[in-house]
PDB file of N, CA and C in Angstrom:
ATOM      1  N   MET A   1       3.015  12.293  43.395  1.00  0.00           N
ATOM      2  CA  MET A   1       3.071  12.818  44.734  1.00  0.00           C
ATOM      3  C   MET A   1       1.692  12.717  45.388  1.00  0.00           C
ATOM      4  N   LEU A   2       0.641  13.061  44.626  1.00  0.00           N
ATOM      5  CA  LEU A   2      -0.704  13.001  45.208  1.00  0.00           C
ATOM      6  C   LEU A   2      -1.098  11.572  45.558  1.00  0.00           C
ATOM      7  N   ILE A   3      -0.696  10.622  44.715  1.00  0.00           N
ATOM      8  CA  ILE A   3      -1.041   9.218  44.983  1.00  0.00           C
ATOM      9  C   ILE A   3      -0.332   8.743  46.249  1.00  0.00           C
ATOM     10  N   VAL A   4       0.947   9.051  46.388  1.00  0.00           N
ATOM     11  CA  VAL A   4       1.694   8.658  47.575  1.00  0.00           C
ATOM     12  C   VAL A   4       1.097   9.325  48.814  1.00  0.00           C
ATOM     13  N   GLY A   5       0.830  10.622  48.713  1.00  0.00           N
ATOM     14  CA  GLY A   5       0.240  11.337  49.844  1.00  0.00           C
ATOM     15  C   GLY A   5      -1.099  10.758  50.250  1.00  0.00           C
ATOM     16  N   HIS A   6      -1.900  10.403  49.259  1.00  0.00           N
ATOM     17  CA  HIS A   6      -3.219   9.824  49.553  1.00  0.00           C
ATOM     18  C   HIS A   6      -3.077   8.496  50.284  1.00  0.00           C
ATOM     19  N   GLY A   7      -2.095   7.708  49.898  1.00  0.00           N
ATOM     20  CA  GLY A   7      -1.912   6.402  50.515  1.00  0.00           C
ATOM     21  C   GLY A   7      -1.339   6.458  51.921  1.00  0.00           C
ATOM     22  N   LEU A   8      -0.637   7.528  52.240  1.00  0.00           N
ATOM     23  CA  LEU A   8       0.061   7.606  53.523  1.00  0.00           C
ATOM     24  C   LEU A   8      -0.609   8.462  54.582  1.00  0.00           C
ATOM     25  N   THR A   9      -1.586   9.266  54.195  1.00  0.00           N
ATOM     26  CA  THR A   9      -2.127  10.224  55.149  1.00  0.00           C
ATOM     27  C   THR A   9      -3.596  10.514  54.864  1.00  0.00           C
ATOM     28  N   THR A  10      -4.192  11.257  55.745  1.00  0.00           N
ATOM     29  CA  THR A  10      -5.551  11.750  55.553  1.00  0.00           C
ATOM     30  C   THR A  10      -5.482  13.000  54.682  1.00  0.00           C
ATOM     31  N   PRO A  11      -6.365  13.135  53.699  1.00  0.00           N
ATOM     32  CA  PRO A  11      -6.325  14.327  52.842  1.00  0.00           C
ATOM     33  C   PRO A  11      -6.511  15.611  53.647  1.00  0.00           C
ATOM     34  N   CYS A  12      -5.898  16.665  53.156  1.00  0.00           N
ATOM     35  CA  CYS A  12      -6.060  17.983  53.779  1.00  0.00           C
ATOM     36  C   CYS A  12      -7.497  18.444  53.623  1.00  0.00           C
ATOM     37  N   LEU A  13      -7.958  19.213  54.587  1.00  0.00           N
ATOM     38  CA  LEU A  13      -9.274  19.829  54.490  1.00  0.00           C
ATOM     39  C   LEU A  13      -9.084  21.324  54.248  1.00  0.00           C
ATOM     40  N   PHE A  14      -9.713  21.826  53.221  1.00  0.00           N
ATOM     41  CA  PHE A  14      -9.617  23.238  52.889  1.00  0.00           C
ATOM     42  C   PHE A  14     -10.869  23.951  53.378  1.00  0.00           C
ATOM     43  N   PRO A  15     -10.717  25.038  54.144  1.00  0.00           N
ATOM     44  CA  PRO A  15     -11.897  25.777  54.611  1.00  0.00           C
ATOM     45  C   PRO A  15     -12.713  26.339  53.449  1.00  0.00           C
ATOM     46  N   ASP A  16     -12.037  26.699  52.365  1.00  0.00           N
ATOM     47  CA  ASP A  16     -12.700  27.230  51.171  1.00  0.00           C
ATOM     48  C   ASP A  16     -12.841  26.087  50.173  1.00  0.00           C
ATOM     49  N   PRO A  17     -14.063  25.630  49.887  1.00  0.00           N
ATOM     50  CA  PRO A  17     -14.237  24.502  48.974  1.00  0.00           C
ATOM     51  C   PRO A  17     -13.770  24.802  47.552  1.00  0.00           C
ATOM     52  N   LEU A  18     -13.631  26.078  47.225  1.00  0.00           N
ATOM     53  CA  LEU A  18     -13.106  26.453  45.907  1.00  0.00           C
ATOM     54  C   LEU A  18     -11.748  27.144  46.064  1.00  0.00           C
ATOM     55  N   SER A  19     -10.947  26.616  46.978  1.00  0.00           N
ATOM     56  CA  SER A  19      -9.606  27.132  47.215  1.00  0.00           C
ATOM     57  C   SER A  19      -8.842  27.211  45.897  1.00  0.00           C
ATOM     58  N   PRO A  20      -8.156  28.315  45.654  1.00  0.00           N
ATOM     59  CA  PRO A  20      -7.365  28.426  44.415  1.00  0.00           C
ATOM     60  C   PRO A  20      -6.394  27.259  44.236  1.00  0.00           C
ATOM     61  N   SER A  21      -5.857  26.741  45.314  1.00  0.00           N
ATOM     62  CA  SER A  21      -4.938  25.603  45.207  1.00  0.00           C
ATOM     63  C   SER A  21      -5.650  24.360  44.683  1.00  0.00           C
ATOM     64  N   LEU A  22      -6.860  24.106  45.168  1.00  0.00           N
ATOM     65  CA  LEU A  22      -7.630  22.957  44.687  1.00  0.00           C
ATOM     66  C   LEU A  22      -8.021  23.135  43.221  1.00  0.00           C
ATOM     67  N   VAL A  23      -8.488  24.330  42.885  1.00  0.00           N
ATOM     68  CA  VAL A  23      -8.898  24.603  41.503  1.00  0.00           C
ATOM     69  C   VAL A  23      -7.703  24.419  40.570  1.00  0.00           C
ATOM     70  N   PHE A  24      -6.570  25.011  40.927  1.00  0.00           N
ATOM     71  CA  PHE A  24      -5.371  24.917  40.097  1.00  0.00           C
ATOM     72  C   PHE A  24      -4.953  23.458  39.926  1.00  0.00           C
ATOM     73  N   THR A  25      -4.939  22.705  41.024  1.00  0.00           N
ATOM     74  CA  THR A  25      -4.494  21.314  40.960  1.00  0.00           C
ATOM     75  C   THR A  25      -5.442  20.464  40.122  1.00  0.00           C
ATOM     76  N   ALA A  26      -6.744  20.677  40.235  1.00  0.00           N
ATOM     77  CA  ALA A  26      -7.707  19.933  39.413  1.00  0.00           C
ATOM     78  C   ALA A  26      -7.458  20.206  37.931  1.00  0.00           C
ATOM     79  N   HIS A  27      -7.259  21.469  37.583  1.00  0.00           N
ATOM     80  CA  HIS A  27      -6.987  21.814  36.182  1.00  0.00           C
ATOM     81  C   HIS A  27      -5.642  21.250  35.730  1.00  0.00           C
ATOM     82  N   ASP A  28      -4.662  21.263  36.607  1.00  0.00           N
ATOM     83  CA  ASP A  28      -3.350  20.714  36.290  1.00  0.00           C
ATOM     84  C   ASP A  28      -3.446  19.210  36.020  1.00  0.00           C
ATOM     85  N   LEU A  29      -4.262  18.506  36.802  1.00  0.00           N
ATOM     86  CA  LEU A  29      -4.443  17.070  36.586  1.00  0.00           C
ATOM     87  C   LEU A  29      -5.081  16.787  35.233  1.00  0.00           C
ATOM     88  N   ILE A  30      -6.087  17.576  34.853  1.00  0.00           N
ATOM     89  CA  ILE A  30      -6.748  17.393  33.556  1.00  0.00           C
ATOM     90  C   ILE A  30      -5.769  17.639  32.411  1.00  0.00           C
ATOM     91  N   GLU A  31      -4.927  18.653  32.586  1.00  0.00           N
ATOM     92  CA  GLU A  31      -3.945  18.969  31.540  1.00  0.00           C
ATOM     93  C   GLU A  31      -2.904  17.858  31.418  1.00  0.00           C
ATOM     94  N   ALA A  32      -2.456  17.336  32.546  1.00  0.00           N
ATOM     95  CA  ALA A  32      -1.425  16.301  32.545  1.00  0.00           C
ATOM     96  C   ALA A  32      -1.964  14.943  32.095  1.00  0.00           C
ATOM     97  N   ARG A  33      -3.223  14.665  32.449  1.00  0.00           N
ATOM     98  CA  ARG A  33      -3.844  13.379  32.103  1.00  0.00           C
ATOM     99  C   ARG A  33      -5.243  13.634  31.565  1.00  0.00           C
ATOM    100  N   PRO A  34      -5.364  13.941  30.265  1.00  0.00           N
ATOM    101  CA  PRO A  34      -6.675  14.283  29.696  1.00  0.00           C
ATOM    102  C   PRO A  34      -7.764  13.223  29.916  1.00  0.00           C
ATOM    103  N   GLY A  35      -7.401  11.982  30.099  1.00  0.00           N
ATOM    104  CA  GLY A  35      -8.394  10.929  30.294  1.00  0.00           C
ATOM    105  C   GLY A  35      -8.760  10.666  31.745  1.00  0.00           C
ATOM    106  N   ILE A  36      -8.226  11.449  32.672  1.00  0.00           N
ATOM    107  CA  ILE A  36      -8.496  11.220  34.087  1.00  0.00           C
ATOM    108  C   ILE A  36      -9.982  11.445  34.377  1.00  0.00           C
ATOM    109  N   THR A  37     -10.532  10.637  35.251  1.00  0.00           N
ATOM    110  CA  THR A  37     -11.958  10.746  35.566  1.00  0.00           C
ATOM    111  C   THR A  37     -12.174  11.654  36.777  1.00  0.00           C
ATOM    112  N   LEU A  38     -13.410  12.094  36.933  1.00  0.00           N
ATOM    113  CA  LEU A  38     -13.758  12.883  38.114  1.00  0.00           C
ATOM    114  C   LEU A  38     -13.555  12.067  39.388  1.00  0.00           C
ATOM    115  N   ASP A  39     -13.820  10.776  39.312  1.00  0.00           N
ATOM    116  CA  ASP A  39     -13.590   9.906  40.474  1.00  0.00           C
ATOM    117  C   ASP A  39     -12.114   9.910  40.866  1.00  0.00           C
ATOM    118  N   GLU A  40     -11.228   9.798  39.878  1.00  0.00           N
ATOM    119  CA  GLU A  40      -9.791   9.791  40.165  1.00  0.00           C
ATOM    120  C   GLU A  40      -9.336  11.132  40.740  1.00  0.00           C
ATOM    121  N   ILE A  41      -9.815  12.219  40.156  1.00  0.00           N
ATOM    122  CA  ILE A  41      -9.464  13.546  40.674  1.00  0.00           C
ATOM    123  C   ILE A  41      -9.953  13.670  42.112  1.00  0.00           C
ATOM    124  N   GLY A  42     -11.166  13.217  42.356  1.00  0.00           N
ATOM    125  CA  GLY A  42     -11.718  13.272  43.699  1.00  0.00           C
ATOM    126  C   GLY A  42     -10.874  12.514  44.709  1.00  0.00           C
ATOM    127  N   VAL A  43     -10.447  11.326  44.352  1.00  0.00           N
ATOM    128  CA  VAL A  43      -9.615  10.525  45.253  1.00  0.00           C
ATOM    129  C   VAL A  43      -8.296  11.254  45.530  1.00  0.00           C
ATOM    130  N   LEU A  44      -7.666  11.762  44.480  1.00  0.00           N
ATOM    131  CA  LEU A  44      -6.368  12.419  44.649  1.00  0.00           C
ATOM    132  C   LEU A  44      -6.457  13.700  45.473  1.00  0.00           C
ATOM    133  N   LEU A  45      -7.572  14.417  45.348  1.00  0.00           N
ATOM    134  CA  LEU A  45      -7.721  15.682  46.070  1.00  0.00           C
ATOM    135  C   LEU A  45      -8.493  15.529  47.377  1.00  0.00           C
ATOM    136  N   GLY A  46      -9.032  14.348  47.614  1.00  0.00           N
ATOM    137  CA  GLY A  46      -9.785  14.122  48.847  1.00  0.00           C
ATOM    138  C   GLY A  46     -11.150  14.775  48.834  1.00  0.00           C
ATOM    139  N   VAL A  47     -11.769  14.826  47.644  1.00  0.00           N
ATOM    140  CA  VAL A  47     -13.097  15.430  47.501  1.00  0.00           C
ATOM    141  C   VAL A  47     -14.008  14.466  46.745  1.00  0.00           C
ATOM    142  N   ALA A  48     -15.302  14.733  46.805  1.00  0.00           N
ATOM    143  CA  ALA A  48     -16.268  13.933  46.053  1.00  0.00           C
ATOM    144  C   ALA A  48     -16.145  14.246  44.559  1.00  0.00           C
ATOM    145  N   PRO A  49     -16.521  13.305  43.696  1.00  0.00           N
ATOM    146  CA  PRO A  49     -16.467  13.565  42.252  1.00  0.00           C
ATOM    147  C   PRO A  49     -17.261  14.815  41.848  1.00  0.00           C
ATOM    148  N   GLU A  50     -18.392  15.063  42.519  1.00  0.00           N
ATOM    149  CA  GLU A  50     -19.191  16.253  42.207  1.00  0.00           C
ATOM    150  C   GLU A  50     -18.421  17.534  42.538  1.00  0.00           C
ATOM    151  N   HIS A  51     -17.651  17.492  43.606  1.00  0.00           N
ATOM    152  CA  HIS A  51     -16.813  18.629  43.983  1.00  0.00           C
ATOM    153  C   HIS A  51     -15.693  18.807  42.955  1.00  0.00           C
ATOM    154  N   ALA A  52     -15.126  17.697  42.478  1.00  0.00           N
ATOM    155  CA  ALA A  52     -14.086  17.762  41.447  1.00  0.00           C
ATOM    156  C   ALA A  52     -14.638  18.438  40.191  1.00  0.00           C
ATOM    157  N   ALA A  53     -15.880  18.119  39.838  1.00  0.00           N
ATOM    158  CA  ALA A  53     -16.504  18.743  38.665  1.00  0.00           C
ATOM    159  C   ALA A  53     -16.647  20.247  38.875  1.00  0.00           C
ATOM    160  N   LEU A  54     -17.046  20.647  40.066  1.00  0.00           N
ATOM    161  CA  LEU A  54     -17.190  22.070  40.383  1.00  0.00           C
ATOM    162  C   LEU A  54     -15.837  22.784  40.311  1.00  0.00           C
ATOM    163  N   LEU A  55     -14.788  22.126  40.782  1.00  0.00           N
ATOM    164  CA  LEU A  55     -13.452  22.711  40.693  1.00  0.00           C
ATOM    165  C   LEU A  55     -13.057  22.959  39.240  1.00  0.00           C
ATOM    166  N   LEU A  56     -13.416  22.010  38.372  1.00  0.00           N
ATOM    167  CA  LEU A  56     -13.060  22.146  36.960  1.00  0.00           C
ATOM    168  C   LEU A  56     -13.920  23.177  36.240  1.00  0.00           C
ATOM    169  N   GLU A  57     -15.088  23.481  36.780  1.00  0.00           N
ATOM    170  CA  GLU A  57     -15.944  24.520  36.198  1.00  0.00           C
ATOM    171  C   GLU A  57     -15.490  25.918  36.602  1.00  0.00           C
ATOM    172  N   THR A  58     -14.618  25.992  37.593  1.00  0.00           N
ATOM    173  CA  THR A  58     -14.137  27.266  38.124  1.00  0.00           C
ATOM    174  C   THR A  58     -12.880  27.691  37.364  1.00  0.00           C
ATOM    175  N   GLU A  59     -12.801  28.965  37.034  1.00  0.00           N
ATOM    176  CA  GLU A  59     -11.631  29.498  36.335  1.00  0.00           C
ATOM    177  C   GLU A  59     -10.395  29.322  37.211  1.00  0.00           C
ATOM    178  N   PRO A  60      -9.330  28.709  36.658  1.00  0.00           N
ATOM    179  CA  PRO A  60      -8.136  28.503  37.477  1.00  0.00           C
ATOM    180  C   PRO A  60      -7.406  29.818  37.737  1.00  0.00           C
ATOM    181  N   PRO A  61      -6.767  29.911  38.883  1.00  0.00           N
ATOM    182  CA  PRO A  61      -6.009  31.136  39.188  1.00  0.00           C
ATOM    183  C   PRO A  61      -4.742  31.205  38.364  1.00  0.00           C
ATOM    184  N   ASP A  62      -4.240  32.396  38.190  1.00  0.00           N
ATOM    185  CA  ASP A  62      -2.974  32.606  37.489  1.00  0.00           C
ATOM    186  C   ASP A  62      -1.904  32.854  38.535  1.00  0.00           C
ATOM    187  N   PHE A  63      -1.100  31.833  38.797  1.00  0.00           N
ATOM    188  CA  PHE A  63      -0.079  31.948  39.820  1.00  0.00           C
ATOM    189  C   PHE A  63       1.239  32.505  39.293  1.00  0.00           C
ATOM    190  N   THR A  64       1.242  32.952  38.034  1.00  0.00           N
ATOM    191  CA  THR A  64       2.489  33.479  37.469  1.00  0.00           C
ATOM    192  C   THR A  64       2.664  34.947  37.751  1.00  0.00           C
TER     193      THR A  64
END
């Protein structure tokens, strides 16, 4: 879904650079694809690789 969305539209801009949704999605991507790179996460989320690293350093929210 993220790949299709990235190809068809401009990425969403989040006012909070550490939005719980971004943090959760970055962690979800790492869990689903352990070999994914920061560059790939950045492209999928519309952020720089350095921002992707910061998202992964942040404790993910518990949405349950």
